[in-house]
mmCIF file of C-alpha atoms in Angstrom:
data_model
loop_
_atom_site.group_PDB
_atom_site.id
_atom_site.type_symbol
_atom_site.label_atom_id
_atom_site.label_comp_id
_atom_site.label_asym_id
_atom_site.label_seq_id
_atom_site.Cartn_x
_atom_site.Cartn_y
_atom_site.Cartn_z
ATOM 1 C CA MET A 1 106.383 -23.102 96.483
ATOM 2 C CA GLU A 2 102.946 -23.975 95.140
ATOM 3 C CA THR A 3 101.425 -27.196 96.468
ATOM 4 C CA LEU A 4 99.974 -29.340 93.710
ATOM 5 C CA PRO A 5 96.323 -30.359 94.136
ATOM 6 C CA THR A 6 95.715 -34.001 94.995
ATOM 7 C CA ALA A 7 92.960 -36.123 93.486
ATOM 8 C CA LEU A 8 90.929 -35.867 96.695
ATOM 9 C CA GLY A 9 91.414 -32.094 96.817
ATOM 10 C CA THR A 10 90.140 -31.784 93.259
ATOM 11 C CA THR A 11 87.242 -34.101 94.069
ATOM 12 C CA TRP A 12 86.157 -31.932 96.980
ATOM 13 C CA PHE A 13 86.555 -28.761 94.940
ATOM 14 C CA CYS A 14 84.079 -30.283 92.475
ATOM 15 C CA ALA A 15 81.844 -31.447 95.346
ATOM 16 C CA ILE A 16 81.652 -27.941 96.818
ATOM 17 C CA ALA A 17 80.844 -26.551 93.375
ATOM 18 C CA VAL A 18 77.997 -29.089 93.156
ATOM 19 C CA LEU A 19 76.732 -28.104 96.608
ATOM 20 C CA TRP A 20 76.625 -24.432 95.625
ATOM 21 C CA LEU A 21 74.909 -25.409 92.395
ATOM 22 C CA GLY A 22 72.307 -27.385 94.342
ATOM 23 C CA TYR A 23 71.719 -24.404 96.606
ATOM 24 C CA LEU A 24 71.318 -21.951 93.731
ATOM 25 C CA PHE A 25 68.945 -24.301 91.913
ATOM 26 C CA LEU A 26 66.733 -25.362 94.843
ATOM 27 C CA GLU A 27 66.890 -22.271 97.023
ATOM 28 C CA GLY A 28 66.864 -20.095 93.912
ATOM 29 C CA PHE A 29 63.229 -20.677 93.093
ATOM 30 C CA ASP A 30 61.983 -20.334 96.671
ATOM 31 C CA LEU A 31 63.952 -17.105 97.127
ATOM 32 C CA GLY A 32 62.276 -15.975 93.910
ATOM 33 C CA VAL A 33 58.848 -16.985 95.194
ATOM 34 C CA GLY A 34 59.576 -15.081 98.404
ATOM 35 C CA MET A 35 60.337 -11.904 96.442
ATOM 36 C CA HIS A 36 57.239 -12.443 94.318
ATOM 37 C CA MET A 37 55.071 -12.220 97.448
ATOM 38 C CA LYS A 38 55.219 -8.457 96.848
ATOM 39 C CA LEU A 39 56.140 -8.306 93.152
ATOM 40 C CA PHE A 40 53.761 -10.828 91.607
ATOM 41 C CA ALA A 41 50.948 -11.911 93.938
ATOM 42 C CA ARG A 42 47.613 -10.099 93.828
ATOM 43 C CA GLY A 43 45.668 -10.327 97.039
ATOM 44 C CA GLU A 44 45.825 -12.501 100.122
ATOM 45 C CA ARG A 45 44.639 -15.720 98.469
ATOM 46 C CA GLU A 46 47.393 -15.565 95.841
ATOM 47 C CA ARG A 47 50.042 -14.848 98.452
ATOM 48 C CA ARG A 48 48.944 -17.903 100.391
ATOM 49 C CA VAL A 49 49.147 -19.986 97.215
ATOM 50 C CA LEU A 50 52.708 -18.790 96.645
ATOM 51 C CA LEU A 51 53.619 -19.518 100.249
ATOM 52 C CA ASN A 52 52.159 -23.015 100.038
ATOM 53 C CA THR A 53 54.171 -23.868 96.911
ATOM 54 C CA ILE A 54 57.417 -23.579 98.889
ATOM 55 C CA GLY A 55 56.074 -24.404 102.349
ATOM 56 C CA PRO A 56 57.029 -28.107 102.346
ATOM 57 C CA VAL A 57 60.492 -27.648 100.812
ATOM 58 C CA TRP A 58 62.069 -24.288 101.676
ATOM 59 C CA ASP A 59 63.821 -25.420 104.859
ATOM 60 C CA GLY A 60 65.201 -28.520 103.168
ATOM 61 C CA ASN A 61 66.571 -26.362 100.363
ATOM 62 C CA GLU A 62 68.550 -24.268 102.851
ATOM 63 C CA VAL A 63 70.405 -27.394 103.972
ATOM 64 C CA TRP A 64 72.482 -27.090 100.796
ATOM 65 C CA LEU A 65 73.840 -23.734 101.979
ATOM 66 C CA LEU A 66 74.811 -25.129 105.372
ATOM 67 C CA THR A 67 76.401 -28.172 103.762
ATOM 68 C CA ALA A 68 78.375 -26.039 101.300
ATOM 69 C CA GLY A 69 79.726 -23.897 104.144
ATOM 70 C CA GLY A 70 80.498 -26.893 106.333
ATOM 71 C CA ALA A 71 82.218 -28.768 103.519
ATOM 72 C CA THR A 72 84.362 -25.732 102.737
ATOM 73 C CA PHE A 73 85.362 -25.452 106.402
ATOM 74 C CA ALA A 74 86.372 -29.111 106.611
ATOM 75 C CA ALA A 75 87.917 -29.611 103.167
ATOM 76 C CA PHE A 76 89.543 -26.195 102.626
ATOM 77 C CA PRO A 77 90.047 -24.492 106.004
ATOM 78 C CA ARG A 78 92.274 -21.696 104.620
ATOM 79 C CA TRP A 79 89.717 -20.925 101.900
ATOM 80 C CA TYR A 80 86.950 -20.835 104.509
ATOM 81 C CA ALA A 81 88.942 -18.638 106.898
ATOM 82 C CA SER A 82 90.018 -16.088 104.292
ATOM 83 C CA LEU A 83 86.662 -15.926 102.505
ATOM 84 C CA PHE A 84 84.394 -15.665 105.523
ATOM 85 C CA SER A 85 86.601 -13.214 107.414
ATOM 86 C CA ALA A 86 87.052 -10.992 104.366
ATOM 87 C CA LEU A 87 83.307 -11.070 103.666
ATOM 88 C CA TYR A 88 82.093 -10.878 107.241
ATOM 89 C CA LEU A 89 79.684 -8.017 106.531
ATOM 90 C CA PRO A 90 77.780 -9.504 103.537
ATOM 91 C CA LEU A 91 77.778 -12.899 105.270
ATOM 92 C CA THR A 92 76.161 -11.394 108.349
ATOM 93 C CA LEU A 93 73.603 -9.544 106.212
ATOM 94 C CA ALA A 94 72.767 -12.794 104.392
ATOM 95 C CA LEU A 95 72.258 -14.683 107.649
ATOM 96 C CA VAL A 96 70.074 -11.936 109.140
ATOM 97 C CA ALA A 97 68.019 -11.849 105.930
ATOM 98 C CA LEU A 98 67.556 -15.637 106.014
ATOM 99 C CA ILE A 99 66.464 -15.431 109.659
ATOM 100 C CA PHE A 100 63.845 -12.773 108.851
ATOM 101 C CA ARG A 101 62.711 -14.882 105.915
ATOM 102 C CA ALA A 102 62.325 -18.035 108.000
ATOM 103 C CA VAL A 103 60.492 -16.226 110.788
ATOM 104 C CA ALA A 104 58.173 -14.585 108.242
ATOM 105 C CA ILE A 105 57.189 -17.959 106.772
ATOM 106 C CA GLU A 106 56.449 -19.393 110.222
ATOM 107 C CA TYR A 107 54.785 -16.331 111.807
ATOM 108 C CA ARG A 108 52.803 -14.874 108.914
ATOM 109 C CA GLY A 109 49.654 -16.878 109.603
ATOM 110 C CA LYS A 110 49.735 -16.733 113.394
ATOM 111 C CA VAL A 111 47.576 -13.589 113.698
ATOM 112 C CA HIS A 112 44.414 -12.826 111.730
ATOM 113 C CA SER A 113 45.368 -9.251 110.816
ATOM 114 C CA ASP A 114 46.052 -7.615 107.472
ATOM 115 C CA ARG A 115 48.661 -5.351 109.036
ATOM 116 C CA TRP A 116 50.434 -8.334 110.613
ATOM 117 C CA ARG A 117 50.482 -10.292 107.360
ATOM 118 C CA THR A 118 51.653 -7.294 105.331
ATOM 119 C CA ALA A 119 54.587 -6.720 107.670
ATOM 120 C CA TRP A 120 55.704 -10.337 107.371
ATOM 121 C CA ASP A 121 55.180 -10.284 103.593
ATOM 122 C CA TRP A 122 57.691 -7.459 103.392
ATOM 123 C CA ALA A 123 60.052 -9.324 105.704
ATOM 124 C CA LEU A 124 59.814 -12.381 103.456
ATOM 125 C CA ALA A 125 60.271 -10.439 100.215
ATOM 126 C CA LEU A 126 63.124 -8.245 101.440
ATOM 127 C CA GLY A 127 64.792 -11.108 103.302
ATOM 128 C CA SER A 128 64.730 -13.234 100.160
ATOM 129 C CA GLY A 129 66.104 -10.393 98.023
ATOM 130 C CA VAL A 130 68.894 -9.406 100.417
ATOM 131 C CA ALA A 131 69.939 -13.034 100.938
ATOM 132 C CA ALA A 132 70.054 -13.667 97.190
ATOM 133 C CA PHE A 133 72.089 -10.506 96.574
ATOM 134 C CA CYS A 134 74.625 -11.208 99.325
ATOM 135 C CA VAL A 135 75.106 -14.848 98.297
ATOM 136 C CA GLY A 136 75.615 -13.771 94.687
ATOM 137 C CA ALA A 137 78.096 -11.074 95.714
ATOM 138 C CA MET A 138 80.135 -13.518 97.791
ATOM 139 C CA LEU A 139 80.212 -16.156 95.066
ATOM 140 C CA ALA A 140 81.251 -13.583 92.469
ATOM 141 C CA LEU A 141 84.120 -12.378 94.654
ATOM 142 C CA THR A 142 85.188 -15.981 95.208
ATOM 143 C CA THR A 143 85.757 -16.273 91.469
ATOM 144 C CA THR A 144 87.082 -12.781 90.693
ATOM 145 C CA GLY A 145 89.201 -12.041 93.746
ATOM 146 C CA LEU A 146 89.661 -10.117 96.980
ATOM 147 C CA PRO A 147 92.587 -7.963 98.237
ATOM 148 C CA LEU A 148 94.398 -10.679 100.221
ATOM 149 C CA ASP A 149 97.920 -10.487 101.613
ATOM 150 C CA ALA A 150 100.394 -13.363 101.922
ATOM 151 C CA ASN A 151 98.648 -14.587 105.099
ATOM 152 C CA GLY A 152 95.246 -14.698 103.404
ATOM 153 C CA ASP A 153 94.009 -11.663 105.359
ATOM 154 C CA ARG A 154 91.897 -8.929 103.783
ATOM 155 C CA VAL A 155 93.659 -5.646 103.086
ATOM 156 C CA GLY A 156 91.373 -2.613 103.369
ATOM 157 C CA GLY A 157 88.248 -1.521 105.197
ATOM 158 C CA PRO A 158 84.982 -3.410 105.805
ATOM 159 C CA PHE A 159 83.513 -2.269 102.456
ATOM 160 C CA VAL A 160 86.526 -3.057 100.268
ATOM 161 C CA TRP A 161 84.615 -6.073 98.942
ATOM 162 C CA LEU A 162 81.841 -3.875 97.510
ATOM 163 C CA ASN A 163 83.011 -3.509 93.925
ATOM 164 C CA GLY A 164 81.564 -3.966 90.460
ATOM 165 C CA TYR A 165 81.956 -7.744 90.503
ATOM 166 C CA ALA A 166 80.116 -8.006 93.828
ATOM 167 C CA VAL A 167 77.217 -5.938 92.471
ATOM 168 C CA LEU A 168 77.196 -7.992 89.268
ATOM 169 C CA GLY A 169 77.087 -11.281 91.178
ATOM 170 C CA GLY A 170 74.375 -10.017 93.499
ATOM 171 C CA LEU A 171 72.203 -8.843 90.617
ATOM 172 C CA ALA A 172 72.852 -12.109 88.758
ATOM 173 C CA VAL A 173 71.511 -14.284 91.577
ATOM 174 C CA VAL A 174 68.568 -11.960 92.328
ATOM 175 C CA ALA A 175 67.514 -11.855 88.665
ATOM 176 C CA PHE A 176 67.947 -15.600 88.228
ATOM 177 C CA ALA A 177 65.953 -16.291 91.406
ATOM 178 C CA LEU A 178 63.103 -14.080 90.185
ATOM 179 C CA VAL A 179 62.763 -15.811 86.819
ATOM 180 C CA HIS A 180 63.416 -19.243 88.393
ATOM 181 C CA GLY A 181 60.606 -18.545 90.848
ATOM 182 C CA LEU A 182 58.266 -17.744 87.950
ATOM 183 C CA ALA A 183 59.190 -21.023 86.257
ATOM 184 C CA PHE A 184 58.480 -22.882 89.500
ATOM 185 C CA LEU A 185 55.119 -21.155 89.976
ATOM 186 C CA ALA A 186 54.135 -22.089 86.423
ATOM 187 C CA LEU A 187 54.832 -25.732 87.368
ATOM 188 C CA LYS A 188 53.249 -25.726 90.820
ATOM 189 C CA THR A 189 50.073 -23.699 90.296
ATOM 190 C CA ASP A 190 47.058 -23.694 88.032
ATOM 191 C CA GLY A 191 44.543 -21.172 86.840
ATOM 192 C CA GLU A 192 45.274 -17.454 86.612
ATOM 193 C CA ILE A 193 48.495 -17.619 88.649
ATOM 194 C CA ARG A 194 49.917 -20.244 86.303
ATOM 195 C CA THR A 195 48.982 -18.211 83.229
ATOM 196 C CA ARG A 196 50.517 -15.017 84.561
ATOM 197 C CA ALA A 197 53.649 -16.769 85.821
ATOM 198 C CA HIS A 198 54.181 -18.423 82.455
ATOM 199 C CA GLY A 199 53.737 -15.136 80.604
ATOM 200 C CA ALA A 200 56.108 -13.288 82.936
ATOM 201 C CA PHE A 201 58.687 -16.077 82.625
ATOM 202 C CA VAL A 202 58.764 -15.785 78.839
ATOM 203 C CA ARG A 203 58.801 -11.996 78.939
ATOM 204 C CA TRP A 204 61.554 -11.544 81.539
ATOM 205 C CA LEU A 205 63.856 -14.533 80.944
ATOM 206 C CA PRO A 206 66.098 -12.842 78.317
ATOM 207 C CA LEU A 207 66.718 -9.869 80.622
ATOM 208 C CA ALA A 208 67.012 -11.900 83.820
ATOM 209 C CA VAL A 209 69.851 -14.118 82.607
ATOM 210 C CA LEU A 210 71.980 -11.223 81.327
ATOM 211 C CA PRO A 211 73.832 -10.466 84.613
ATOM 212 C CA LEU A 212 74.758 -14.130 85.020
ATOM 213 C CA VAL A 213 75.909 -14.289 81.399
ATOM 214 C CA VAL A 214 78.106 -11.210 81.953
ATOM 215 C CA TRP A 215 79.551 -12.802 85.111
ATOM 216 C CA VAL A 216 80.395 -16.008 83.229
ATOM 217 C CA LEU A 217 81.993 -14.074 80.362
ATOM 218 C CA ALA A 218 84.010 -11.904 82.758
ATOM 219 C CA VAL A 219 85.522 -14.999 84.368
ATOM 220 C CA GLN A 220 86.188 -16.612 80.981
ATOM 221 C CA VAL A 221 88.027 -13.544 79.684
ATOM 222 C CA ARG A 222 90.247 -13.516 82.776
ATOM 223 C CA THR A 223 91.106 -17.199 83.209
ATOM 224 C CA GLY A 224 89.022 -19.277 80.803
ATOM 225 C CA ALA A 225 90.255 -22.321 78.884
ATOM 226 C CA TRP A 226 88.734 -24.013 75.850
ATOM 227 C CA TRP A 227 86.627 -26.396 77.965
ATOM 228 C CA SER A 228 85.184 -23.583 80.083
ATOM 229 C CA TRP A 229 84.410 -21.609 76.922
ATOM 230 C CA ALA A 230 82.644 -24.705 75.553
ATOM 231 C CA LEU A 231 80.527 -24.856 78.718
ATOM 232 C CA THR A 232 79.726 -21.164 78.269
ATOM 233 C CA VAL A 233 78.368 -21.888 74.807
ATOM 234 C CA VAL A 234 76.288 -24.752 76.236
ATOM 235 C CA ALA A 235 74.900 -22.395 78.909
ATOM 236 C CA ALA A 236 73.900 -19.815 76.296
ATOM 237 C CA ALA A 237 72.224 -22.505 74.175
ATOM 238 C CA ALA A 238 70.335 -23.802 77.227
ATOM 239 C CA ALA A 239 69.029 -20.300 78.036
ATOM 240 C CA VAL A 240 67.781 -19.820 74.473
ATOM 241 C CA THR A 241 66.213 -23.282 74.514
ATOM 242 C CA ALA A 242 64.443 -22.569 77.814
ATOM 243 C CA TRP A 243 62.984 -19.381 76.365
ATOM 244 C CA LEU A 244 61.808 -21.089 73.176
ATOM 245 C CA LEU A 245 60.240 -23.950 75.148
ATOM 246 C CA GLY A 246 58.555 -21.428 77.403
ATOM 247 C CA ARG A 247 57.054 -19.661 74.388
ATOM 248 C CA ARG A 248 55.685 -23.009 73.208
ATOM 249 C CA GLY A 249 54.053 -23.624 76.593
ATOM 250 C CA SER A 250 56.330 -26.524 77.585
ATOM 251 C CA GLU A 251 56.656 -25.462 81.205
ATOM 252 C CA GLY A 252 58.401 -28.578 82.480
ATOM 253 C CA ARG A 253 60.968 -28.597 79.688
ATOM 254 C CA ALA A 254 61.520 -24.871 80.041
ATOM 255 C CA PHE A 255 62.236 -25.408 83.741
ATOM 256 C CA ILE A 256 64.746 -28.128 82.851
ATOM 257 C CA GLY A 257 66.302 -25.848 80.235
ATOM 258 C CA LEU A 258 66.778 -23.142 82.844
ATOM 259 C CA ALA A 259 68.368 -25.725 85.134
ATOM 260 C CA ALA A 260 70.744 -26.718 82.319
ATOM 261 C CA PHE A 261 71.692 -23.054 81.895
ATOM 262 C CA LEU A 262 72.560 -22.808 85.583
ATOM 263 C CA VAL A 263 74.525 -26.075 85.602
ATOM 264 C CA ALA A 264 76.561 -25.219 82.488
ATOM 265 C CA GLY A 265 77.140 -21.618 83.609
ATOM 266 C CA ALA A 266 78.306 -22.616 87.088
ATOM 267 C CA ALA A 267 80.494 -25.368 85.638
ATOM 268 C CA ALA A 268 82.036 -22.829 83.244
ATOM 269 C CA ILE A 269 82.895 -20.506 86.138
ATOM 270 C CA PHE A 270 84.357 -23.137 88.461
ATOM 271 C CA SER A 271 86.315 -24.884 85.704
ATOM 272 C CA ALA A 272 87.744 -21.545 84.536
ATOM 273 C CA VAL A 273 89.133 -20.601 87.971
ATOM 274 C CA TYR A 274 90.471 -24.071 88.896
ATOM 275 C CA PRO A 275 92.816 -24.692 90.687
ATOM 276 C CA VAL A 276 92.422 -21.247 92.302
ATOM 277 C CA VAL A 277 89.745 -21.171 94.990
ATOM 278 C CA LEU A 278 90.183 -17.529 96.043
ATOM 279 C CA PRO A 279 92.205 -15.137 93.848
ATOM 280 C CA SER A 280 94.133 -12.249 95.369
ATOM 281 C CA THR A 281 93.787 -8.936 93.545
ATOM 282 C CA LEU A 282 96.987 -7.653 95.175
ATOM 283 C CA ASP A 283 99.382 -10.361 94.039
ATOM 284 C CA ALA A 284 98.694 -13.625 92.213
ATOM 285 C CA ALA A 285 101.207 -15.298 94.529
ATOM 286 C CA ASN A 286 98.807 -14.648 97.450
ATOM 287 C CA SER A 287 95.935 -16.516 95.767
ATOM 288 C CA LEU A 288 94.630 -19.625 97.500
ATOM 289 C CA THR A 289 94.527 -22.802 95.431
ATOM 290 C CA VAL A 290 93.105 -26.286 95.828
ATOM 291 C CA GLY A 291 96.560 -27.523 96.780
ATOM 292 C CA SER A 292 97.508 -24.788 99.249
ATOM 293 C CA ALA A 293 94.113 -24.442 100.972
ATOM 294 C CA SER A 294 93.000 -28.075 101.346
ATOM 295 C CA SER A 295 93.046 -30.326 104.389
ATOM 296 C CA SER A 296 95.147 -33.476 104.554
ATOM 297 C CA ASP A 297 94.290 -36.449 102.355
ATOM 298 C CA TYR A 298 93.315 -38.374 105.499
ATOM 299 C CA THR A 299 90.688 -35.740 106.367
ATOM 300 C CA LEU A 300 89.430 -35.580 102.800
ATOM 301 C CA GLY A 301 89.269 -39.369 102.604
ATOM 302 C CA LEU A 302 87.225 -39.590 105.794
ATOM 303 C CA MET A 303 84.902 -36.873 104.505
ATOM 304 C CA THR A 304 84.465 -38.815 101.287
ATOM 305 C CA VAL A 305 83.343 -41.938 103.164
ATOM 306 C CA VAL A 306 80.837 -39.934 105.225
ATOM 307 C CA ALA A 307 79.549 -38.152 102.101
ATOM 308 C CA LEU A 308 79.073 -41.424 100.220
ATOM 309 C CA ILE A 309 76.869 -42.660 103.073
ATOM 310 C CA GLY A 310 74.972 -39.479 103.914
ATOM 311 C CA LEU A 311 74.486 -37.758 100.568
ATOM 312 C CA PRO A 312 72.318 -40.497 98.966
ATOM 313 C CA LEU A 313 70.037 -40.405 102.019
ATOM 314 C CA VAL A 314 69.633 -36.630 101.792
ATOM 315 C CA LEU A 315 68.954 -36.780 98.056
ATOM 316 C CA ALA A 316 66.432 -39.611 98.505
ATOM 317 C CA TYR A 317 64.585 -37.658 101.183
ATOM 318 C CA GLN A 318 64.405 -34.508 99.080
ATOM 319 C CA VAL A 319 63.241 -36.387 95.986
ATOM 320 C CA TRP A 320 60.561 -38.083 98.085
ATOM 321 C CA THR A 321 59.438 -34.718 99.500
ATOM 322 C CA TYR A 322 59.050 -33.161 96.056
ATOM 323 C CA TRP A 323 57.178 -36.250 94.842
ATOM 324 C CA VAL A 324 54.706 -36.172 97.741
ATOM 325 C CA PHE A 325 53.974 -32.456 97.213
ATOM 326 C CA ARG A 326 53.969 -32.578 93.409
ATOM 327 C CA ARG A 327 50.355 -31.559 92.814
ATOM 328 C CA ARG A 328 49.438 -28.126 91.521
ATOM 329 C CA LEU A 329 47.809 -25.536 93.769
ATOM 330 C CA THR A 330 45.069 -23.065 92.913
ATOM 331 C CA VAL A 331 43.389 -20.172 94.654
ATOM 332 C CA ASP A 332 40.363 -22.422 95.220
ATOM 333 C CA SER A 333 42.575 -24.767 97.263
ATOM 334 C CA ILE A 334 43.124 -22.044 99.853
ATOM 335 C CA PRO A 335 40.376 -21.473 102.456
ATOM 336 C CA ALA A 336 39.492 -17.977 103.552
ATOM 337 C CA ALA A 337 41.634 -16.568 106.352
ATOM 338 C CA HIS A 338 40.002 -16.924 109.768
ATOM 339 C CA SER A 339 40.818 -16.753 113.461
ATOM 340 C CA VAL A 340 41.489 -19.993 115.313
ATOM 341 C CA VAL A 341 41.380 -20.330 119.080
ATOM 342 C CA PRO A 342 44.357 -22.407 120.256
ATOM 343 C CA ALA A 343 43.424 -25.780 121.724
ATOM 344 C CA ILE A 344 45.193 -24.998 125.007
ATOM 345 C CA VAL A 345 42.953 -21.929 125.497
ATOM 346 C CA VAL A 346 39.821 -24.018 124.875
ATOM 347 C CA ARG A 347 40.962 -26.548 127.447
ATOM 348 C CA LEU A 348 41.768 -23.880 130.049
ATOM 349 C CA VAL A 349 38.380 -22.169 129.607
ATOM 350 C CA THR A 350 36.093 -25.194 129.306
ATOM 351 C CA GLY A 351 38.092 -27.905 130.955
ATOM 352 C CA LYS A 352 37.603 -30.045 127.830
ATOM 353 C CA SER A 353 39.887 -30.850 124.934
ATOM 354 C CA ALA A 354 39.221 -29.099 121.626
#
């Protein structure tokens, strides 16, 4: 017999949707910037400008992914268990890609060598692209379904998840991240990089949002209600508005318009599938719902208290970080690459501090 969702279960379903939305919005543009290290940047100076635009914020943005996973584990343990075990392969690929990406950001400037920097540029670009694709594939399958039996276990081999919806979701997040990264670069840089980023944003936005639009429509056709269809219309209007504002040169408003497209599109998807959190493609009776997959109300209530205390602090810190590093960057802001002798070596050789 189906367990009805409680108010706290519904609240945490919405909270997890917000966490994923925050991840896609914040990590989206720095994954895009990472891919643009090889797709957009011209020369070493420009690559260092791109890297410096996300340098102060990229690790904070990844916190949203960890929080979304942790919240799912605590609030909906059956959802977490079925999803992560069924998608073990793309999850592992995403984590490996994020590790390569993080190491590339930290290690790229440690050796004054073009070969060294080029290798880490590829690690950053490919790591960002693979991570974006795998996250998109997993989110798409969360909303369209996996072959789950009555116990919530995957039926089929390790690649049974790799279907058309997974590819669509992966392409949707990769394309959105690329155009989102261009919008961010237009806001955070000046000079030639800003001009080129703005032009590329206007040129590629209509094509880049298409996979996400198809994903939203596919979910609406399957399980949509009037309110989710209304949100779909809002998402489409926001995408058109972002493009028109971009053509007019209103970079800040275009960025906000793109954010509105993401918010409305994600809200349309999550509201269309509610109360199902993980559909089964074998039998609808095997699908996991908010009611059947959630923890006890005591656990959810305790989580709510902790979230009400911790979340405002995290948001305040991130807002403060973006405010401190709000100024635009240019190529002239970046000094020429040069070798630096570590202070510990100077002290060992001379006996004096650097």
